[in-house]
Coordinates of C-alpha atoms in Angstrom, one line a residue:
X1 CA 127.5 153.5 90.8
X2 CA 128.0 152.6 94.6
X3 CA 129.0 148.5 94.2
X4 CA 127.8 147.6 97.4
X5 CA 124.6 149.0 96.5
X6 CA 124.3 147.3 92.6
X7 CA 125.4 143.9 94.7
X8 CA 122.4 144.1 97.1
X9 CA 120.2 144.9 94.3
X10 CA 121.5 142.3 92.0
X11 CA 121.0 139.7 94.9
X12 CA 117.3 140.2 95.4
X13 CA 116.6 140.3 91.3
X14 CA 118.1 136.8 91.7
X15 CA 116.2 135.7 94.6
X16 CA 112.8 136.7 93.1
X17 CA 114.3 135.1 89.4
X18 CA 114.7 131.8 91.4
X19 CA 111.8 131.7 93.1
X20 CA 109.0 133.5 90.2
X21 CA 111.4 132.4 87.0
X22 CA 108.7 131.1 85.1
X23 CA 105.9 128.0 84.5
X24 CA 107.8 125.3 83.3
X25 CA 109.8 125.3 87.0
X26 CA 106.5 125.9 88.9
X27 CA 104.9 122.8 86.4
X28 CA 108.0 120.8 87.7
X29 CA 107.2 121.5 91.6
X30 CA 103.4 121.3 91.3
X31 CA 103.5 121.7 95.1
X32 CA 105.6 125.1 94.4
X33 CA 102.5 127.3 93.4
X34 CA 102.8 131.0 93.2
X35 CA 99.5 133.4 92.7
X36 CA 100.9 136.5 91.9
X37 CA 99.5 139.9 91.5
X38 CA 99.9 143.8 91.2
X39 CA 99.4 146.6 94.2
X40 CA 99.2 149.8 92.2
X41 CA 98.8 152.2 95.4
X42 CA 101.4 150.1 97.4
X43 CA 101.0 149.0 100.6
X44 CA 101.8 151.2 103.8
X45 CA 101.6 148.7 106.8
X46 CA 101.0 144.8 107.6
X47 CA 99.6 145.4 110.9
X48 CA 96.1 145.0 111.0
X49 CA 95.8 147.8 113.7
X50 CA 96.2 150.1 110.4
X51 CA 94.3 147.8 107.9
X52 CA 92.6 150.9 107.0
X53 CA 92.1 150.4 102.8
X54 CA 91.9 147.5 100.5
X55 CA 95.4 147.2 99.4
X56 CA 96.8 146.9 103.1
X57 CA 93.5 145.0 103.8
X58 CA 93.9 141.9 101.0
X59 CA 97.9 141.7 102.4
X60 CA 96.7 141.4 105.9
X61 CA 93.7 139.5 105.2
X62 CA 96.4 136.6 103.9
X63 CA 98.4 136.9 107.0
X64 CA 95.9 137.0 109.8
X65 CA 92.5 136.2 111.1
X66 CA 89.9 136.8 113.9
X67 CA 87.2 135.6 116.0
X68 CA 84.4 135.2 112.7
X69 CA 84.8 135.8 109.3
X70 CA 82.8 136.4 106.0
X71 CA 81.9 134.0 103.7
X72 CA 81.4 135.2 99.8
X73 CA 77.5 135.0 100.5
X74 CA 78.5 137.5 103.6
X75 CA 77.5 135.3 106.2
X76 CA 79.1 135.7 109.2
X77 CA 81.1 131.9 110.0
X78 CA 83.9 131.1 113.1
X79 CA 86.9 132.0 112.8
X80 CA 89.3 131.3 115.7
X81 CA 86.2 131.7 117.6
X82 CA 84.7 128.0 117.1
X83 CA 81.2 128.9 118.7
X84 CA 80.1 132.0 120.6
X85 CA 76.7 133.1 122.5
X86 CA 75.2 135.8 122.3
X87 CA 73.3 137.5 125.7
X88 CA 69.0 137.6 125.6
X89 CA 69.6 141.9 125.4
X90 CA 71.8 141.4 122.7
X91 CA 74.9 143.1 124.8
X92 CA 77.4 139.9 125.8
X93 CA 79.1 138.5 123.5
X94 CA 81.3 135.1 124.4
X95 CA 83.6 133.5 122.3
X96 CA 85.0 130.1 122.3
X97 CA 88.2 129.8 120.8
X98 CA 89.5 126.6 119.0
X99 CA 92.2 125.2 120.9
X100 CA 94.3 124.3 117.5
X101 CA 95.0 127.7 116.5
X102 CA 98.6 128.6 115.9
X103 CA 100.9 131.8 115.8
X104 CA 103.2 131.6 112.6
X105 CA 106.2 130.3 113.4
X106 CA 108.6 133.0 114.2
X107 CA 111.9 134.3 115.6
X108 CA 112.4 136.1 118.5
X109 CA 115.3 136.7 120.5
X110 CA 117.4 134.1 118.3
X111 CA 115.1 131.6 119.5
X112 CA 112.5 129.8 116.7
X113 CA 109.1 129.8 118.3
X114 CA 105.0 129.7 118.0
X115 CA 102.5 129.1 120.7
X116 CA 98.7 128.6 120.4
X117 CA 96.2 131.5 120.6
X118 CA 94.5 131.9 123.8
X119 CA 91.6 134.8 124.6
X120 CA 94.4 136.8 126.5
X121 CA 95.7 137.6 122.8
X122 CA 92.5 138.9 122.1
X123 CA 91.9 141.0 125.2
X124 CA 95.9 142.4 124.4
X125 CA 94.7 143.1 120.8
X126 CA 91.7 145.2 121.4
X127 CA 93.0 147.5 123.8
X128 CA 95.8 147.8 121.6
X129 CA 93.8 149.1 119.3
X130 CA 91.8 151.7 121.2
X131 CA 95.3 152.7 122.7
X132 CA 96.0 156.4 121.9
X133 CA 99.8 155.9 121.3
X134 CA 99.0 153.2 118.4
X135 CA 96.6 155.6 116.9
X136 CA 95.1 152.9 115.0
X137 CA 92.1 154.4 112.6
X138 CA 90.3 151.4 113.5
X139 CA 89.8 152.1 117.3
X140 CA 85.9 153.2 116.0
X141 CA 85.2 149.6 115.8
X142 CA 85.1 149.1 119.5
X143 CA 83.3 152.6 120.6
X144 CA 80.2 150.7 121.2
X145 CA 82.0 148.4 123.4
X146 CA 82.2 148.9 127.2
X147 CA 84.0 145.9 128.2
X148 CA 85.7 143.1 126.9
X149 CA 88.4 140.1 129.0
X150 CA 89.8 136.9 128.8
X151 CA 87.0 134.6 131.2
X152 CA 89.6 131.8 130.7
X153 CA 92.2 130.4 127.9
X154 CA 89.1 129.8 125.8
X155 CA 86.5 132.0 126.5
X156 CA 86.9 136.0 125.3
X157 CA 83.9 138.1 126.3
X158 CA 83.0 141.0 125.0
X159 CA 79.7 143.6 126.4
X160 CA 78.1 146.4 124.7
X161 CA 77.0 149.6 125.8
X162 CA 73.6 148.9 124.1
X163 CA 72.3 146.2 121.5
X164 CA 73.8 146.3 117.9
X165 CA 73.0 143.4 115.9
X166 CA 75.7 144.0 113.0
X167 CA 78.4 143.9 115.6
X168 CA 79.7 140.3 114.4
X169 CA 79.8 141.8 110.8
X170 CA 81.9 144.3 112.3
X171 CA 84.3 141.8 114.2
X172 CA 85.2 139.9 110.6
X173 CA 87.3 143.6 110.0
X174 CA 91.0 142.9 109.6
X175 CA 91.3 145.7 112.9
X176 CA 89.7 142.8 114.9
X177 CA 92.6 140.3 113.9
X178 CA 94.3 139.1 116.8
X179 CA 98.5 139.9 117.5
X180 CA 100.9 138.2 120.0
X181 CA 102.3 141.0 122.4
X182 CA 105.5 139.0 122.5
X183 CA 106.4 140.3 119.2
X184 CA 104.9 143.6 118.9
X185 CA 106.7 144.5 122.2
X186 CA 110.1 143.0 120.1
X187 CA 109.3 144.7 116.8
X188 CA 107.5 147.7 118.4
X189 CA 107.3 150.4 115.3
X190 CA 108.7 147.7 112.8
X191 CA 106.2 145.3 113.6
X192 CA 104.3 147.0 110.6
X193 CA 107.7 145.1 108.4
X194 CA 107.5 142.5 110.8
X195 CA 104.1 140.6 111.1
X196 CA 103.1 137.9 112.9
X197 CA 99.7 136.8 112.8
X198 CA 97.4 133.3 112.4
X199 CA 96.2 133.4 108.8
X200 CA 96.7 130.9 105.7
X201 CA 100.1 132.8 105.0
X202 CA 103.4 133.8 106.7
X203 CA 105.4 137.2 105.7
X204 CA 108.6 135.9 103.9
X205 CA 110.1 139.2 102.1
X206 CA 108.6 143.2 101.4
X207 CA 111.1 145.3 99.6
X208 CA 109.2 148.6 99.6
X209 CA 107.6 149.6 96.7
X210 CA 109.2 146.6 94.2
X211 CA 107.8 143.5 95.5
X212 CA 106.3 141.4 98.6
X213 CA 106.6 137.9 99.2
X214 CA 104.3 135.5 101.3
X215 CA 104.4 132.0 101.7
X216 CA 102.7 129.2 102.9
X217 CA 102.0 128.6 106.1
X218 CA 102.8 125.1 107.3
X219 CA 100.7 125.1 110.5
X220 CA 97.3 126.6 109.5
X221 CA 94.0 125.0 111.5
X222 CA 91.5 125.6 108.6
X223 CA 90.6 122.5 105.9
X224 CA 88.5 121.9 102.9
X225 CA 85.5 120.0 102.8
X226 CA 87.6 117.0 102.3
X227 CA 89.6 117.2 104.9
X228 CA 92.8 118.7 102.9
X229 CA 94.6 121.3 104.3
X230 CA 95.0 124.8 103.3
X231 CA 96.3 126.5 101.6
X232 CA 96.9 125.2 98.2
X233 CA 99.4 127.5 97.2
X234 CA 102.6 127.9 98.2
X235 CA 103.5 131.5 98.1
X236 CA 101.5 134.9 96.7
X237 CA 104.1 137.7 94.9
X238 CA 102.7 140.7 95.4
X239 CA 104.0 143.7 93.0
X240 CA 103.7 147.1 93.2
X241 CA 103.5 149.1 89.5
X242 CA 102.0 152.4 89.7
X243 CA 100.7 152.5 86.3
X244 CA 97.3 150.8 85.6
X245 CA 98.3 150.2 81.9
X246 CA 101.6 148.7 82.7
X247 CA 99.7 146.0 85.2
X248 CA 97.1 145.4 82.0
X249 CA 100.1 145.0 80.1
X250 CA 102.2 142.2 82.4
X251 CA 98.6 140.5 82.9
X252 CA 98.0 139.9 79.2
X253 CA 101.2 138.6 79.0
X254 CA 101.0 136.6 81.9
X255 CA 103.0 137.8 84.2
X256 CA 100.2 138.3 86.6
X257 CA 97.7 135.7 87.6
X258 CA 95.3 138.1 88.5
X259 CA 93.8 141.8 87.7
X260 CA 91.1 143.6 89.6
X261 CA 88.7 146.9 88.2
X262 CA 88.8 148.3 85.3
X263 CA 90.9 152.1 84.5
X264 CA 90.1 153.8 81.0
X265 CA 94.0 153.3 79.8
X266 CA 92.4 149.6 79.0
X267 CA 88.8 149.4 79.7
X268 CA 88.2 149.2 75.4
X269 CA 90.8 146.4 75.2
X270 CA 90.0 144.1 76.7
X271 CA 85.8 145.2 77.3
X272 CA 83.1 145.5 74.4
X273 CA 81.1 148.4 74.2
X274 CA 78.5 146.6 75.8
X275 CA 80.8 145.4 79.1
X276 CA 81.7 141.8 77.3
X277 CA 84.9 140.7 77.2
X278 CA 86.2 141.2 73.6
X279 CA 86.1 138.5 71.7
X280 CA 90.3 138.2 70.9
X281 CA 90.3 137.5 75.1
X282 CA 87.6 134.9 75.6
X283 CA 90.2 131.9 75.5
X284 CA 92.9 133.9 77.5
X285 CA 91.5 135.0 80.4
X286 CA 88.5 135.0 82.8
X287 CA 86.4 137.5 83.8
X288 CA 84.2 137.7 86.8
X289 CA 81.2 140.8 87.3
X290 CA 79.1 140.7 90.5
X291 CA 77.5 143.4 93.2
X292 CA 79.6 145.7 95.5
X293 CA 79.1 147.3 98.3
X294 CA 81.2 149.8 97.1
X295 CA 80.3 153.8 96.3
X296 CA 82.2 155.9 94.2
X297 CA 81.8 159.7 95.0
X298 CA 82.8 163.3 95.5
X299 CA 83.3 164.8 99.0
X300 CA 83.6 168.4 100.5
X301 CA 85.9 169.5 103.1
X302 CA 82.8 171.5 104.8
X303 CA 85.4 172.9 107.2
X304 CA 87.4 174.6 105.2
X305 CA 87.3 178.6 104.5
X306 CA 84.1 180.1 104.6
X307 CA 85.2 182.1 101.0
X308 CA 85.5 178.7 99.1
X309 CA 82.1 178.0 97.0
X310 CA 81.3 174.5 98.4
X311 CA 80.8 176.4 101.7
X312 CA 77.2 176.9 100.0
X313 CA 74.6 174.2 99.9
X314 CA 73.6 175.8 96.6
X315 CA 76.5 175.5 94.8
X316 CA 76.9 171.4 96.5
X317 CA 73.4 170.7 95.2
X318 CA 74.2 172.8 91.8
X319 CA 76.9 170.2 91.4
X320 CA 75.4 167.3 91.9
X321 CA 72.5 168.2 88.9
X322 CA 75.2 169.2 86.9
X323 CA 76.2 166.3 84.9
X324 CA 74.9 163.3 83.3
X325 CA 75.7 159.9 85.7
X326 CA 73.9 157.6 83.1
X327 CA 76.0 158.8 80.0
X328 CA 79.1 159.0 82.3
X329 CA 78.3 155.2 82.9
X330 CA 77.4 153.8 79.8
X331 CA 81.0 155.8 78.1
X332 CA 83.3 156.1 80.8
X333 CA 82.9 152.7 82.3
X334 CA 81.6 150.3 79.7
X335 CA 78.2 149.8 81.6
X336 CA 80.1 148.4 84.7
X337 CA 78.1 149.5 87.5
X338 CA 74.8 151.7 88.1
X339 CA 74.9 155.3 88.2
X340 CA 74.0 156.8 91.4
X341 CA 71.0 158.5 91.2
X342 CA 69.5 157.6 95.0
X343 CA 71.3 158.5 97.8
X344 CA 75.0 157.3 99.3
X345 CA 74.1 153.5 100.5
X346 CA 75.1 151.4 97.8
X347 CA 72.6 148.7 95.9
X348 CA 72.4 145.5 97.4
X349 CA 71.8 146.2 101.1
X350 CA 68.3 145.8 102.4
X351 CA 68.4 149.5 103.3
X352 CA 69.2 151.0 100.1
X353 CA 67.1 154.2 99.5
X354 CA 64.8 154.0 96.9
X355 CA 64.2 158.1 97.1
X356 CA 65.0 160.0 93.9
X357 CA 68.3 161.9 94.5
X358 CA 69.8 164.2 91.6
X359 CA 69.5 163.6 88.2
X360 CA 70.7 165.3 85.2
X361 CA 68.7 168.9 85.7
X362 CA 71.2 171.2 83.6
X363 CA 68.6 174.3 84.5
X364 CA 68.1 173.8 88.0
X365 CA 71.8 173.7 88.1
X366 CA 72.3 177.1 86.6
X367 CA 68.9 178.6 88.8
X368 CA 70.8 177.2 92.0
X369 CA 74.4 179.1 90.8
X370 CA 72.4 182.2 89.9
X371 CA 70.9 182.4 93.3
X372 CA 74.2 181.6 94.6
X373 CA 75.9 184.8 92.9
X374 CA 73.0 187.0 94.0
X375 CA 73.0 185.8 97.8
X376 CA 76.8 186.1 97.9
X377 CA 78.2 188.7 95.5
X378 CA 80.8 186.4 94.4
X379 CA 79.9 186.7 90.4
X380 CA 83.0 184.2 89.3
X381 CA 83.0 180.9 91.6
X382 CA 85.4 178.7 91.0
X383 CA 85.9 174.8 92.4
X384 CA 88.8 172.3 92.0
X385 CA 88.4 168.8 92.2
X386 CA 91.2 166.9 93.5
X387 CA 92.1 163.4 92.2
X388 CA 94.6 160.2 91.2
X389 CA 95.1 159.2 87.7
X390 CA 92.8 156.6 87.6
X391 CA 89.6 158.6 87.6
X392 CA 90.8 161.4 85.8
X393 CA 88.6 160.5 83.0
X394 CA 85.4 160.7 85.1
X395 CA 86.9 164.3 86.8
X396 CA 87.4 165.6 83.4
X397 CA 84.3 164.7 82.5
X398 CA 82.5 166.4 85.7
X399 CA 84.9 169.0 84.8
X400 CA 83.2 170.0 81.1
X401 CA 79.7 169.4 82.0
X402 CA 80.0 171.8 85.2
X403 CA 81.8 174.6 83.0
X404 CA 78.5 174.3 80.9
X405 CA 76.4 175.3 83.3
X406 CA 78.5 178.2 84.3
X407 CA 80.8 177.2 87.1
X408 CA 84.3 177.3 86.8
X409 CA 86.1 173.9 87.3
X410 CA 90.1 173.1 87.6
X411 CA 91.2 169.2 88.0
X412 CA 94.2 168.4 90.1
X413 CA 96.1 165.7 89.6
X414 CA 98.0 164.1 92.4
X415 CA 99.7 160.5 93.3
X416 CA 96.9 158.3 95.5
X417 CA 99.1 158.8 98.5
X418 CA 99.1 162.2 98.5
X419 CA 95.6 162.0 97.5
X420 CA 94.6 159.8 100.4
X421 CA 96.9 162.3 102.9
X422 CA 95.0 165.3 102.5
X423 CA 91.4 163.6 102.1
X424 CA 92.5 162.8 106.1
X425 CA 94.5 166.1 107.1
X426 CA 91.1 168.1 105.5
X427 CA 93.9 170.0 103.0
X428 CA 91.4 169.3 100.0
X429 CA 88.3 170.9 99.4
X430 CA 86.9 168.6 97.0
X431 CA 87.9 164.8 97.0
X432 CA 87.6 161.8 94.3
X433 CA 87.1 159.0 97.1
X434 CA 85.2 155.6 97.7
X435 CA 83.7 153.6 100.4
X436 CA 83.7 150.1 100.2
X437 CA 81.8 148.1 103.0
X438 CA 84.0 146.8 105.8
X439 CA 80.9 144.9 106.9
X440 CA 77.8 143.9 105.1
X441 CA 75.1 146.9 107.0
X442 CA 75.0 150.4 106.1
X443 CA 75.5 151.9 109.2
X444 CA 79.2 151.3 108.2
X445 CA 78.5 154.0 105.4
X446 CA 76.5 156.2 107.0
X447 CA 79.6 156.3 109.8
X448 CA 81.5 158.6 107.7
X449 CA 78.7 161.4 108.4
X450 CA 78.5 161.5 112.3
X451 CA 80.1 164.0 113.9
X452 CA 82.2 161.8 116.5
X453 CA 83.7 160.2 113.6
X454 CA 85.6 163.3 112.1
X455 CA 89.3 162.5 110.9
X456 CA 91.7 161.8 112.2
X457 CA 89.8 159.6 114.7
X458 CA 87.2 157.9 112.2
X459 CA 86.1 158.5 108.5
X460 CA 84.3 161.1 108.4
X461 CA 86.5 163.0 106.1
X462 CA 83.6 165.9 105.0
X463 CA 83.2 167.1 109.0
X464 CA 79.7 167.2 108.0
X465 CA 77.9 167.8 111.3
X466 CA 74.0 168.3 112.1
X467 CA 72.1 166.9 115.2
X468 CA 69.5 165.6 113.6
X469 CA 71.6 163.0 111.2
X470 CA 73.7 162.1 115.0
X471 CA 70.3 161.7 116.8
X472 CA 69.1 159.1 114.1
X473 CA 72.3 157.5 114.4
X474 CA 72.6 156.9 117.7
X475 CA 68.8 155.6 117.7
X476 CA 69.9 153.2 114.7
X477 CA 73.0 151.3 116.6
X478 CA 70.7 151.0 119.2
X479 CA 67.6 149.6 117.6
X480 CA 67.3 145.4 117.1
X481 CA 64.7 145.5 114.8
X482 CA 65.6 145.1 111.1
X483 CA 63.1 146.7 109.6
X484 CA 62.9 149.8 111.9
X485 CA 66.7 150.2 111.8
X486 CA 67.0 150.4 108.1
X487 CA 64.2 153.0 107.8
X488 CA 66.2 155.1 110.4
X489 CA 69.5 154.3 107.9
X490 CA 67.0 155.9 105.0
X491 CA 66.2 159.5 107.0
X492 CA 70.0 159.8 107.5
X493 CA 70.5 158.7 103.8
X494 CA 67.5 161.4 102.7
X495 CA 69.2 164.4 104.9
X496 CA 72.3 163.4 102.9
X497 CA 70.8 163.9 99.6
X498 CA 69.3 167.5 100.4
X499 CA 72.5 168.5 102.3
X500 CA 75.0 167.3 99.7
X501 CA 78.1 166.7 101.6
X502 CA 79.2 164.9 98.6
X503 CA 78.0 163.9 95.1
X504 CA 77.6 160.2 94.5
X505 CA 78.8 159.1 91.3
X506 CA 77.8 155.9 90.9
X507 CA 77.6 152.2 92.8
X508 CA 80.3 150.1 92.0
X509 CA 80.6 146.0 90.6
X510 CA 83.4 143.7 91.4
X511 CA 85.2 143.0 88.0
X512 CA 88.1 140.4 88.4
X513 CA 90.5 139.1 85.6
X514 CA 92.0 135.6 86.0
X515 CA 94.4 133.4 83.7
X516 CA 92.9 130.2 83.1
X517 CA 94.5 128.7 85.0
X518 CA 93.0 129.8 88.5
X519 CA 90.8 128.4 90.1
X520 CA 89.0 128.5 93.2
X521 CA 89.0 132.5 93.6
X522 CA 85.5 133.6 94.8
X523 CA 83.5 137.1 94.7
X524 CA 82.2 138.9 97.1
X525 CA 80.3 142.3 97.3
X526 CA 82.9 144.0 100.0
X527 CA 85.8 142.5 97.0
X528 CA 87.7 140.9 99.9
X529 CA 90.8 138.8 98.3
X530 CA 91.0 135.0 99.7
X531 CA 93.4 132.7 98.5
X532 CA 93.4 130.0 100.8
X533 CA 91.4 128.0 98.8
X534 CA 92.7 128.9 95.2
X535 CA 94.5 126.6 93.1
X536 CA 96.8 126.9 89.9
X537 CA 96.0 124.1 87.4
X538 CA 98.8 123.6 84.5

């Protein structure tokens, strides 16, 4: 073994011994508080600019912040922004910034540093994000914007091409946080490794793909209701285990302080039959269930070759009436969550369409393959379903109940990187994927459809493309009125259903797992992680 090498390894297994060693220390130092928990996909960058999923989103949403926020109740509250006004047509936007508003503290050019946030950092951080070079996926945010500048230190203002009343909700996205240029000029590409940002805590350590270290920052401008400062804690350990079981396994035996979802390798453990916690858990651990704007589905690559099946509406819709979402729920998932039996927009937004999409028709199924066969010649059609290890159980599933009706399914296993790589790069016919809400409206789901949006420059990942669903679209971002704009969101939703550019498989619930200990960690529908105001109690 190289000796330089073991050394080097040796001293950061010390470091994080020292610093995480156990509870008795940490009951010593009460002030020395660690929340620590597991990152099974890893995490890929710390800038914001590429805050694209929730593992990189709950690590940047600890280390910096924006104009508004989101409260649990998804309100939209200040931020760094302390007030702002909005224009009578709904297309100015101006933000007053608090004036107490720090940059961690931070060394460049051997010198120890911070300055205060001023709206020039927010003009520099949004045209860094639409610039071409950074290639940040979050550059659609601003493509309703036509403007935006620094009026003074305080004031940022930002105009619209036309109305769009969920653009706050769309500010609160982590792309929106704001960045000092000093340091991304100094870091450039390594300001990914190397971020400095305004939130509740400071980067301390990442060794890439073992563990990630953040710690309190000293200088933060928000409080509690009682005037007390925050955060509470002191540092958040971040992990980075592959294997869902083996993160159920250092969370029992409290390794972890926390443990989000629920993967088959565990779901019996530690749920009952009916979605309880069993029983041998009850005085361990916490559990937390609540709505999330979060939909689990299927998606076709509609531009891939013209040969492959899912080219064919028939066999898309044949799919999605070929297996059983209820029973899939109630055994595959422990009754956590509602099958999907509307359309894509997930339960709990006022816009949610209550139109009938595909239940469990196994004839209609086989009548739509038939007429597939005869239209097309091709007698043996065959699909493959790509996913990570943590649905396999629902693929395989899919998988059975598809063969029954005569249409030949293969699973594919692969890593979620590699999963999430050619879901962008179009390299996989059929997907496993999810959309959770960036923002509580449902024009942030029904994004991933119009054709502007196609990957790489947006989410639409299926390239599904029709004028109708884009005219709709553009009418919705445009229209002010509630109740006009979400029946709009509903005919794109309904053209969804008959097209089948992917098979909803069912809407989602937050389920969290806490020790006892914890306290102070909320829920929210778009499962955002805050831990500014979480405390450990021993």
């Amino acid at each position: 073994m190289n000796i330089k090498f073991f050394l080097k390894k040796l001293s950061l297994i010390l470091v994080f011994v020292v610093l995480f060693s156990c509870k008795k220390k940490e009951n010593k130092f009460k002030d020395y508080q660690v929340f620590r928990y597991n990152e099974h996909s890893n995490i890929t960058s710390l800038d914001p600019a590429f805050a694209k999923d929730q593992r990189n989103i709950w690590a940047v949403n600890q280390l910096f912040s924006g104009l508004v926020q989101l409260e649990d109740s998804l309100h939209v509250v200040p931020d760094i922004a302390k007030k702002w006004k909005i224009s009578e047509d709904g297309k100015v936007y101006d933000f007053t910034l608090k004036k107490d508003v720090f940059f961690h503290k931070h060394i460049l050019f051997g010198k120890d540093s911070t300055r205060n946030v001023v709206a020039q950092d927010f003009e520099y951080s949004f045209r860094r994000l639409l610039d071409k070079k950074i290639a940040s996926p979050g550059a659609w945010v601003l493509q309703n914007v036509t403007s935006f500048e620094a009026k003074n230190d305080s004031v940022f203002s930002i105009r619209l091409q036309q109305p769009f009343p969920p653009f706050l909700g769309l500010l609160t996205m982590k792309y929106c946080s704001v960045v000092p240029k000093e340091a991304v000029t100094y870091f450039k590409n390594k300001f990914r490794e190397n971020p400095i940002g305004t939130g509740p805590f400071q980067f301390k350590i990442w060794v890439e793909n073992t563990k990630m270290v953040l710690r309190k920052n000293p200088i933060y401008y928000e409080k509690d209701e009682r005037g007390e400062k925050l955060p509470y804690l002191e540092a958040v350990a971040i992990t980075f285990l592959p294997d869902k079981q083996s993160e159920f396994l250092q969370f029992i035996q409290g390794n972890l302080d926390f443990m989000k979802g629920l993967d088959g390798s565990y779901k019996d453990e530690i749920l009952s039959f009916k979605g309880d916690l069993q029983a041998k858990y009850q005085d361990k651990i916490n559990m937390q269930v609540g709505s999330y704007l979060n939909t689990e589905y299927l998606g076709f690559y509609l531009d891939t070759s013209k040969k492959n099946p899912i080219q064919s509406k028939l066999i898309r819709q044949a799919i999605n009436y070929g297996f059983d979402r209820v029973k899939m729920m109630q055994f595959l998932r422990n009754g956590i969550g509602s099958p999907a039996l509307h359309g894509f927009i997930p339960k709990g937004l006022p816009s949610f369409n209550y139109q009938n999409g595909y239940t469990f028709n196994p004839i209609k199924a086989r009548e739509l393959i038939d007429q597939y066969k005869k239209e097309t010649k091709d007698v043996h059609p065959e699909i493959t379903i790509t996913t990570n290890g943590n649905y396999l159980d629902l693929c395989e599933y899919i998988q059975k109940e598809l063969q029954k009706i005569g249409l030949k399914t293969n699973v594919d296993v692969t890593l979620p990187s590699t999963l999430r790589q050619g879901k962008a790069n179009g390299k996989l016919p059929i997907f496993r994927a999810s959309w959770i809400a960036d923002y509580p409206d449902a024009q942030n789901y029904l994004s991933l459809f119009y054709s502007k949006n196609f990957t790489p420059n947006g989410p639409n990942y299926t390239h599904f493309s029709t004028d109708t669903f884009d005219e709709l679209y553009g009418k919705a971002i445009k229209e002010v009125n509630n109740n006009k704009r979400y029946k709009l969101y509903q005919k794109m939703d309904s053209i969804l259903i008959v097209e089948a550019p992917i098979i909803p498989l069912y809407y989602d619930e937050v389920i969290r797992f806490t020790q006892k200990e914890i306290n102070g960690l909320g829920i929210n529908p778009i499962d955002l992680l805050i831990l500014k105001k979480v405390k450990k109690d021993f």
